[in-house]
Coordinates of C-alpha atoms and ligand atoms in Angstrom, one line a residue:
M848 CA -3.2 32.7 -10.4
A849 CA -5.4 29.8 -8.2
K850 CA -5.8 27.5 -11.3
A851 CA -1.8 27.3 -11.1
I852 CA -2.1 26.4 -7.0
F853 CA -5.1 24.5 -6.6
A854 CA -4.6 22.4 -10.0
P855 CA -4.0 19.5 -11.2
F856 CA -5.1 18.3 -7.9
A857 CA -8.6 19.5 -7.2
D858 CA -11.4 17.9 -8.2
Q859 CA -14.9 17.0 -6.6
W860 CA -13.6 14.5 -4.1
G861 CA -10.4 16.9 -2.7
P862 CA -7.9 17.5 -1.7
E863 CA -8.8 19.5 1.5
K864 CA -5.4 20.5 2.1
I865 CA -2.1 20.3 1.3
I866 CA 0.4 21.6 3.6
H867 CA 4.1 22.2 3.2
I868 CA 5.7 22.0 6.1
Y869 CA 9.7 23.8 6.3
E870 CA 11.6 24.1 9.7
P871 CA 15.2 25.9 8.3
R872 CA 17.0 25.4 12.0
L873 CA 17.2 21.9 11.1
P874 CA 16.4 21.5 7.8
M875 CA 13.0 20.0 7.8
R876 CA 11.6 19.7 4.6
A877 CA 8.0 17.3 4.5
I878 CA 4.5 17.8 2.7
V879 CA 1.2 16.5 4.1
V880 CA -2.0 15.8 1.9
I881 CA -5.3 15.6 3.6
D882 CA -7.2 14.5 0.9
N883 CA -10.9 13.7 1.9
T884 CA -12.6 13.4 5.6
A885 CA -16.4 12.6 4.7
L886 CA -15.8 9.2 6.0
G887 CA -13.6 10.4 8.9
P888 CA -10.2 11.4 10.0
A889 CA -7.9 10.7 7.8
I890 CA -5.7 7.8 8.2
G891 CA -2.5 7.2 6.0
G892 CA 1.3 6.7 6.6
I893 CA 4.0 9.1 6.9
R894 CA 6.6 8.6 3.5
M895 CA 10.7 9.6 4.2
A896 CA 12.3 9.3 0.9
P897 CA 14.8 12.4 -0.5
D898 CA 13.3 12.6 -3.9
L899 CA 9.4 13.1 -2.9
T900 CA 7.4 15.4 -4.6
T901 CA 3.7 17.1 -3.8
E902 CA 2.3 14.9 -6.4
E903 CA 3.4 11.5 -5.2
V904 CA 2.3 12.2 -1.3
F905 CA -1.1 13.9 -3.3
R906 CA -1.4 10.6 -5.1
L907 CA -0.6 8.3 -1.7
A908 CA -3.3 10.5 0.0
R909 CA -5.6 10.0 -2.9
T910 CA -5.1 5.8 -3.2
M911 CA -6.0 6.1 1.1
T912 CA -9.2 8.5 0.2
W913 CA -10.6 4.9 -1.7
K914 CA -8.4 2.0 0.4
N915 CA -10.3 3.5 3.7
A916 CA -13.7 4.0 2.1
A917 CA -13.4 0.4 0.2
A918 CA -12.8 -1.0 3.3
G919 CA -15.9 0.4 4.9
L920 CA -13.3 2.3 8.0
P921 CA -14.7 5.3 8.3
H922 CA -11.4 7.2 7.7
G923 CA -10.7 9.2 5.0
G924 CA -7.5 9.4 3.1
G925 CA -4.4 11.7 4.5
K926 CA -0.5 10.8 3.7
A927 CA 2.4 12.7 4.2
G928 CA 6.3 12.9 3.6
I929 CA 9.4 14.1 4.6
L930 CA 12.1 14.8 2.2
A931 CA 15.0 12.8 4.2
D932 CA 16.7 9.1 3.3
P933 CA 15.5 6.7 5.2
G934 CA 18.9 5.5 5.8
L935 CA 19.8 8.3 8.8
P936 CA 21.0 8.3 12.2
L937 CA 18.0 6.9 14.5
A938 CA 18.8 10.4 16.5
E939 CA 17.9 12.0 12.8
K940 CA 15.1 10.4 12.1
E941 CA 13.7 11.3 15.8
R942 CA 14.6 14.7 15.6
L943 CA 12.3 14.7 11.7
M944 CA 9.6 12.8 13.7
R945 CA 9.0 15.1 16.4
T946 CA 9.6 18.4 14.9
L947 CA 7.0 16.9 11.6
A948 CA 4.4 16.0 14.6
R949 CA 4.9 19.3 16.9
A950 CA 3.7 21.2 13.4
M951 CA 0.5 18.5 13.1
A952 CA -0.4 19.3 16.7
D953 CA -3.1 21.0 15.2
L954 CA -4.0 19.0 12.2
T955 CA -6.6 16.7 14.8
E956 CA -8.2 15.4 11.3
Y957 CA -4.6 12.9 10.2
I958 CA -3.7 10.0 12.1
P959 CA -0.8 9.2 10.8
G960 CA 1.2 6.0 10.1
P961 CA 4.0 4.2 8.7
D962 CA 4.8 4.0 4.9
M963 CA 8.2 3.2 3.6
G964 CA 11.7 4.9 5.6
T965 CA 9.4 4.9 8.8
D966 CA 8.3 2.2 11.1
E967 CA 7.0 2.0 14.7
V968 CA 9.7 3.1 16.3
C969 CA 9.3 6.6 14.2
M970 CA 5.2 6.4 15.2
A971 CA 6.0 6.7 19.1
F972 CA 8.3 9.8 18.8
I973 CA 5.0 10.9 16.8
Y974 CA 2.5 9.5 19.9
D975 CA 4.9 10.3 22.3
E976 CA 4.2 14.4 20.6
N977 CA 0.8 14.3 19.9
R978 CA -1.1 10.6 21.2
R979 CA -2.0 10.5 18.1
A980 CA -0.6 7.9 15.9
A981 CA -1.2 4.4 14.8
G982 CA 1.1 1.4 13.7
R983 CA 2.9 1.9 17.2
P984 CA 5.1 -0.7 19.4
K985 CA 3.4 -3.2 21.5
V986 CA 4.1 -1.8 24.8
T987 CA 2.3 1.7 24.0
G988 CA -0.6 -0.5 22.0
G989 CA -0.1 -1.4 18.6
I990 CA -0.3 -4.0 16.6
P991 CA 3.6 -5.2 15.0
L992 CA 1.3 -4.7 11.6
D993 CA 4.6 -6.3 9.1
E994 CA 5.8 -8.8 12.1
L995 CA 2.8 -10.1 11.3
G996 CA 2.5 -10.1 7.6
A997 CA -0.9 -8.1 7.6
T998 CA -0.6 -7.1 4.7
G999 CA 0.7 -10.1 2.8
F1000 CA -1.9 -12.1 4.5
G1001 CA -4.6 -10.0 2.9
L1002 CA -3.0 -10.6 -0.5
S1003 CA -3.5 -14.2 0.0
V1004 CA -7.2 -13.9 0.5
A1005 CA -7.1 -11.9 -2.6
A1006 CA -5.5 -14.4 -4.3
E1007 CA -8.1 -17.6 -2.8
Q1008 CA -11.0 -15.2 -4.7
L1009 CA -8.8 -14.3 -8.0
A1010 CA -8.3 -18.0 -8.5
G1011 CA -12.0 -18.7 -7.8
H1012 CA -12.9 -16.6 -10.8
L1013 CA -10.2 -17.8 -12.7
G1014 CA -11.4 -21.4 -12.3
M1015 CA -8.0 -21.9 -10.9
S1016 CA -6.3 -24.1 -8.5
L1017 CA -3.4 -22.4 -5.5
V1018 CA -2.5 -25.4 -5.3
G1019 CA 1.4 -25.5 -7.0
A1020 CA 0.7 -22.2 -8.7
R1021 CA 4.0 -20.8 -9.3
M1022 CA 4.5 -17.0 -8.3
A1023 CA 7.4 -14.3 -8.8
I1024 CA 7.5 -11.3 -5.7
Q1025 CA 9.3 -8.5 -6.9
G1026 CA 10.5 -7.0 -3.4
F1027 CA 10.9 -9.5 -0.8
G1028 CA 10.0 -6.9 2.3
N1029 CA 7.6 -6.6 4.2
V1030 CA 4.5 -6.9 1.8
G1031 CA 6.5 -9.4 0.0
K1032 CA 7.8 -12.0 2.3
A1033 CA 4.6 -12.1 4.2
A1034 CA 2.2 -12.6 1.0
A1035 CA 5.4 -15.4 0.6
K1036 CA 4.4 -17.3 3.3
F1037 CA 1.0 -17.0 3.3
L1038 CA 0.4 -18.0 -0.2
E1039 CA 3.1 -21.1 0.7
K1040 CA 0.3 -22.2 3.1
S1041 CA -2.4 -21.9 0.2
G1042 CA 0.0 -24.4 -1.8
A1043 CA 1.3 -22.0 -4.0
V1044 CA 5.3 -22.5 -4.9
L1045 CA 7.9 -19.3 -5.0
V1046 CA 9.8 -19.6 -8.2
A1047 CA 11.2 -15.9 -8.2
A1048 CA 12.4 -12.9 -5.7
S1049 CA 13.8 -9.8 -5.8
D1050 CA 15.1 -7.0 -3.4
S1051 CA 17.1 -3.6 -4.0
A1052 CA 20.2 -6.2 -4.6
G1053 CA 18.8 -8.7 -7.3
A1054 CA 16.6 -11.2 -8.8
I1055 CA 16.8 -15.2 -8.3
Y1056 CA 15.1 -17.7 -10.5
N1057 CA 14.0 -21.3 -9.6
P1058 CA 11.7 -23.1 -12.0
H1059 CA 11.2 -26.1 -9.2
G1060 CA 10.7 -23.5 -6.5
L1061 CA 12.6 -21.6 -3.8
N1062 CA 12.8 -23.0 0.1
V1063 CA 10.5 -19.4 1.5
G1064 CA 11.5 -20.6 4.9
R1065 CA 15.3 -20.5 4.1
L1066 CA 14.8 -17.3 1.9
L1067 CA 13.0 -15.7 5.0
A1068 CA 15.5 -16.8 7.6
L1069 CA 18.6 -15.4 5.2
K1070 CA 16.7 -12.0 5.1
E1071 CA 16.0 -11.6 9.1
Q1072 CA 20.2 -12.2 9.0
G1073 CA 20.4 -8.9 6.9
G1074 CA 21.3 -11.1 3.4
K1075 CA 20.3 -10.3 0.2
V1076 CA 18.1 -12.6 -1.8
T1077 CA 20.9 -12.9 -4.6
D1078 CA 23.0 -14.8 -1.4
Y1079 CA 20.2 -17.6 -1.8
T1080 CA 21.9 -20.5 -3.3
D1081 CA 20.1 -23.2 -5.6
A1082 CA 18.8 -20.7 -7.9
D1083 CA 19.6 -18.7 -11.2
A1084 CA 20.6 -15.0 -10.2
I1085 CA 18.2 -13.0 -13.1
P1086 CA 18.7 -9.7 -14.2
A1087 CA 16.1 -7.4 -12.4
D1088 CA 13.4 -6.4 -15.4
A1089 CA 13.2 -10.6 -15.8
I1090 CA 11.1 -10.9 -13.1
F1091 CA 8.4 -9.6 -15.1
S1092 CA 8.2 -11.7 -17.7
L1093 CA 9.2 -15.2 -16.1
P1094 CA 6.6 -18.1 -17.1
C1095 CA 4.5 -18.0 -13.3
D1096 CA 1.0 -18.0 -12.9
I1097 CA 1.1 -15.1 -9.7
L1098 CA 3.1 -12.4 -9.8
I1099 CA 3.3 -9.9 -6.8
P1100 CA 5.1 -6.1 -7.6
A1101 CA 5.9 -5.1 -3.5
A1102 CA 8.1 -2.1 -4.3
R1103 CA 7.9 0.7 -5.9
P1104 CA 4.6 2.9 -8.0
D1105 CA 4.6 2.2 -11.8
V1106 CA 6.7 -0.5 -12.3
I1107 CA 4.4 -2.5 -14.9
N1108 CA 4.2 -0.4 -17.7
L1109 CA 2.9 -0.6 -21.0
G1110 CA 7.4 -1.5 -21.8
N1111 CA 7.1 -4.4 -20.1
A1112 CA 3.6 -5.9 -19.6
P1113 CA 3.2 -7.4 -22.9
Q1114 CA 5.8 -10.0 -21.8
I1115 CA 4.4 -10.5 -19.0
Q1116 CA 2.9 -14.5 -18.4
A1117 CA 1.2 -14.3 -14.9
K1118 CA -2.5 -15.0 -15.1
M1119 CA -3.1 -13.0 -12.3
I1120 CA -1.0 -10.0 -10.6
L1121 CA -1.7 -9.1 -7.2
Q1122 CA -0.9 -5.3 -6.4
G1123 CA 1.4 -5.3 -2.9
A1124 CA 2.5 -1.9 -3.4
N1125 CA 0.9 0.9 -3.9
I1126 CA 0.1 2.4 -7.8
P1127 CA 2.8 -0.8 -8.9
I1128 CA 0.8 -0.5 -12.0
A1129 CA 0.9 2.6 -14.8
L1130 CA -3.1 2.9 -15.5
E1131 CA -1.9 2.2 -18.8
A1132 CA -0.4 -1.1 -18.2
E1133 CA -3.5 -1.7 -16.1
R1134 CA -5.7 -1.3 -19.1
F1135 CA -3.6 -3.6 -21.3
L1136 CA -3.4 -6.3 -18.7
H1137 CA -6.9 -6.3 -18.7
E1138 CA -8.0 -6.5 -22.2
R1139 CA -5.1 -9.4 -22.4
G1140 CA -7.2 -11.2 -20.3
V1141 CA -4.8 -10.7 -16.8
L1142 CA -6.6 -10.3 -13.7
T1143 CA -5.3 -7.5 -11.3
L1144 CA -7.4 -5.7 -8.6
P1145 CA -6.3 -2.7 -7.5
D1146 CA -3.9 -1.9 -5.2
F1147 CA -6.5 -0.1 -2.8
I1148 CA -8.7 -3.2 -3.0
V1149 CA -6.0 -6.0 -2.1
N1150 CA -3.1 -4.5 -0.3
A1151 CA -5.9 -2.8 2.2
G1152 CA -4.4 -5.7 5.3
G1153 CA -2.2 -2.8 6.7
V1154 CA -4.5 0.0 7.0
I1155 CA -7.2 -2.2 8.0
T1156 CA -5.2 -3.9 11.2
T1157 CA -4.4 0.5 11.8
A1158 CA -7.5 1.1 12.0
T1159 CA -8.2 -1.3 14.3
E1160 CA -5.2 -0.6 16.6
Y1161 CA -6.5 2.8 16.5
R1162 CA -9.9 1.8 18.1
H1163 CA -7.9 -0.6 20.5
G1164 CA -9.0 -4.1 18.8
S1165 CA -7.0 -7.0 19.2
T1166 CA -5.1 -8.4 16.3
A1167 CA -7.3 -11.3 16.0
A1168 CA -9.7 -9.2 15.2
A1169 CA -7.9 -7.3 13.0
F1170 CA -7.5 -10.6 11.0
A1171 CA -10.5 -11.0 11.1
A1172 CA -11.7 -8.0 9.7
I1173 CA -8.9 -8.3 6.6
A1174 CA -9.9 -11.5 6.1
E1175 CA -14.1 -10.5 5.6
K1176 CA -13.7 -7.6 4.1
I1177 CA -10.7 -8.2 1.5
R1178 CA -12.9 -10.9 0.3
E1179 CA -16.0 -9.0 0.6
N1180 CA -14.3 -6.5 -1.7
C1181 CA -12.9 -8.6 -4.2
Q1182 CA -16.2 -10.8 -4.7
A1183 CA -18.0 -7.3 -4.7
V1184 CA -15.4 -6.2 -7.8
L1185 CA -15.3 -9.6 -9.6
R1186 CA -19.4 -9.4 -10.1
L1187 CA -19.0 -6.0 -11.3
V1188 CA -16.5 -7.4 -13.8
R1189 CA -18.4 -10.1 -14.6
E1190 CA -22.0 -8.7 -14.8
K1191 CA -21.1 -4.9 -16.0
N1192 CA -17.8 -6.3 -17.7
L1193 CA -16.6 -2.8 -16.2
F1194 CA -12.8 -2.6 -16.1
P1195 CA -12.1 -3.8 -12.4
R1196 CA -10.2 -0.6 -11.4
E1197 CA -13.4 0.9 -12.2
A1198 CA -15.8 -1.1 -10.5
A1199 CA -13.2 -0.3 -7.1
L1200 CA -13.9 2.8 -7.9
E1201 CA -17.6 3.1 -8.3
L1202 CA -17.5 0.8 -4.9
A1203 CA -15.6 3.5 -3.1
Q1204 CA -16.8 6.7 -4.6
N1205 CA -20.3 5.2 -3.8
R1206 CA -19.7 5.3 0.2
V1207 CA -17.5 8.9 -0.3
R1208 CA -20.2 10.6 -1.9
E1209 CA -23.1 9.4 0.1
G1210 CA -20.6 10.9 3.5
M1211 CA -19.9 13.8 1.1
S1212 CA -23.8 14.7 1.4
Y1213 CA -23.9 14.3 5.0
R1214 CA -21.3 17.3 5.1
R1215 CA -22.5 20.7 5.8
R1216 CA -22.4 23.3 3.1
F1217 CA -21.6 26.0 4.2
Ligands
NAD822 P1 10.4 -3.1 2.5 O1 10.7 -1.6 2.6 O2 9.7 -3.7 3.9 O3 10.1 -3.9 1.0 C1 10.2 -3.1 0.1 C2 11.2 -4.0 -0.6 O4 11.5 -4.1 -1.7 C3 12.2 -4.2 -0.2 O5 12.9 -5.4 -0.3 C4 14.1 -3.7 -0.8 O6 14.7 -4.1 -0.9 C5 12.8 -3.9 -2.6 N1 12.7 -3.3 -3.3 C6 13.3 -2.0 -3.9 N2 13.1 -1.3 -4.8 C7 13.0 -2.1 -5.6 C8 13.2 -2.3 -6.9 N3 13.8 -1.7 -8.1 N4 13.2 -4.0 -7.4 C9 13.6 -5.0 -6.4 N5 13.2 -4.9 -5.3 C10 12.9 -3.2 -4.7 O7 8.8 -2.0 2.2 P2 6.9 -2.6 2.3 O8 6.5 -2.6 3.5 O9 7.3 -4.4 2.3 O10 6.3 -1.8 0.9 C11 6.5 -2.3 0.1 C12 4.9 -1.3 -0.6 O11 4.0 -1.9 -0.4 C13 5.2 -0.1 -0.5 O12 4.7 0.6 -1.7 C14 4.5 0.0 0.0 O13 4.0 1.8 0.1 C15 3.0 -1.0 -0.2 N6 2.2 -1.1 1.2 C16 3.1 -1.8 2.4 C17 2.0 -2.3 3.3 C18 2.6 -2.8 4.3 O14 1.5 -3.1 5.4 N7 3.8 -2.3 5.0 C19 0.9 -1.9 3.5 C20 -0.1 -1.6 2.2 C21 0.9 -0.9 0.8

């Protein structure tokens, strides 16, 4: 019986708590997973989606354990999910957020932040209830991480390191981005500053391609006005999945989990893949790509810009401090992982996990055992 309840998640790292919250009067169904708090209170976003599962929330919480540890943050990993449509009217979202916040009032080892389907306004409601949330609006002491493009900035820092390892230049490098949202748009903007050329982009409505380059400024303006990437003129519309097989140097999945798998990995022509989304590559495809010489470092190393900003906000740090920390931590971590790959011939995910797990293991050694 115990096995049925705790398997398949429980292992030597956690999760410490899996909480299912149900409020029949709304109704509200939510899942909170506190994975590991050896390094400090867990930090991780609240996702809103109708089809969330305990397994997805657990996998995301575990990713946060490694991401926070790898980034050297004094935080453990956790994640929450509300099973609801992210397109609900704001008043209904507010009811859900406040109900969840009240249910989590005593869960002081968890600091929520925004994730897909929630935003800074949702965090303001949580903060109003509990005084414990990050990724809040500016007037309540928040750093607007999506507006600033913190995660996309971090991806551009990682790209410099990966390019150095490959001996390639970012100047003129062609990039294709799946998911032209907060992360994808900022990655395009910052990588363009490094000289890269955007040749393809997609959103949930479709994908476009122009081998001579897309104008990032025009595409950003179009999205700002509520448009779709397919509204961009001067590019060909292509099937959504074709974005993975185009001739390009840098591929950036910045939408949903598991979008690169053994089905499409053999067609990938890029030299490097920047994992903007969380768990965008199925593990077996990541191994396959490594063996084929396509360089990709794990999501929890390269897309840590958002959580580094959230953790800086939690300590009342400034935007400048957050960006300096992103540049330093992502650069150092990429170098450390690439060194292990070079010297020990490790698979990058194993190398990165070794780095993160050593920190969590040490944190766990200081905890009371009884
Ligand atoms: P977002 O909602 O702003 O953007 C997602 C984009 O993906 C949208 O443009 C959407 O239209 C597009 N999209 C959705 N399904 C698609 C599909 N099947 N094909 C092509 N495009 C599709 O979200 P975001 O904040 O940019 O987050 C994107 C991913 O990055 C998520 O996995 C998130 O967990 C992860 N992430 C975000 C941050 C952050 O700072 N925002 C940090 C780390 C990781």
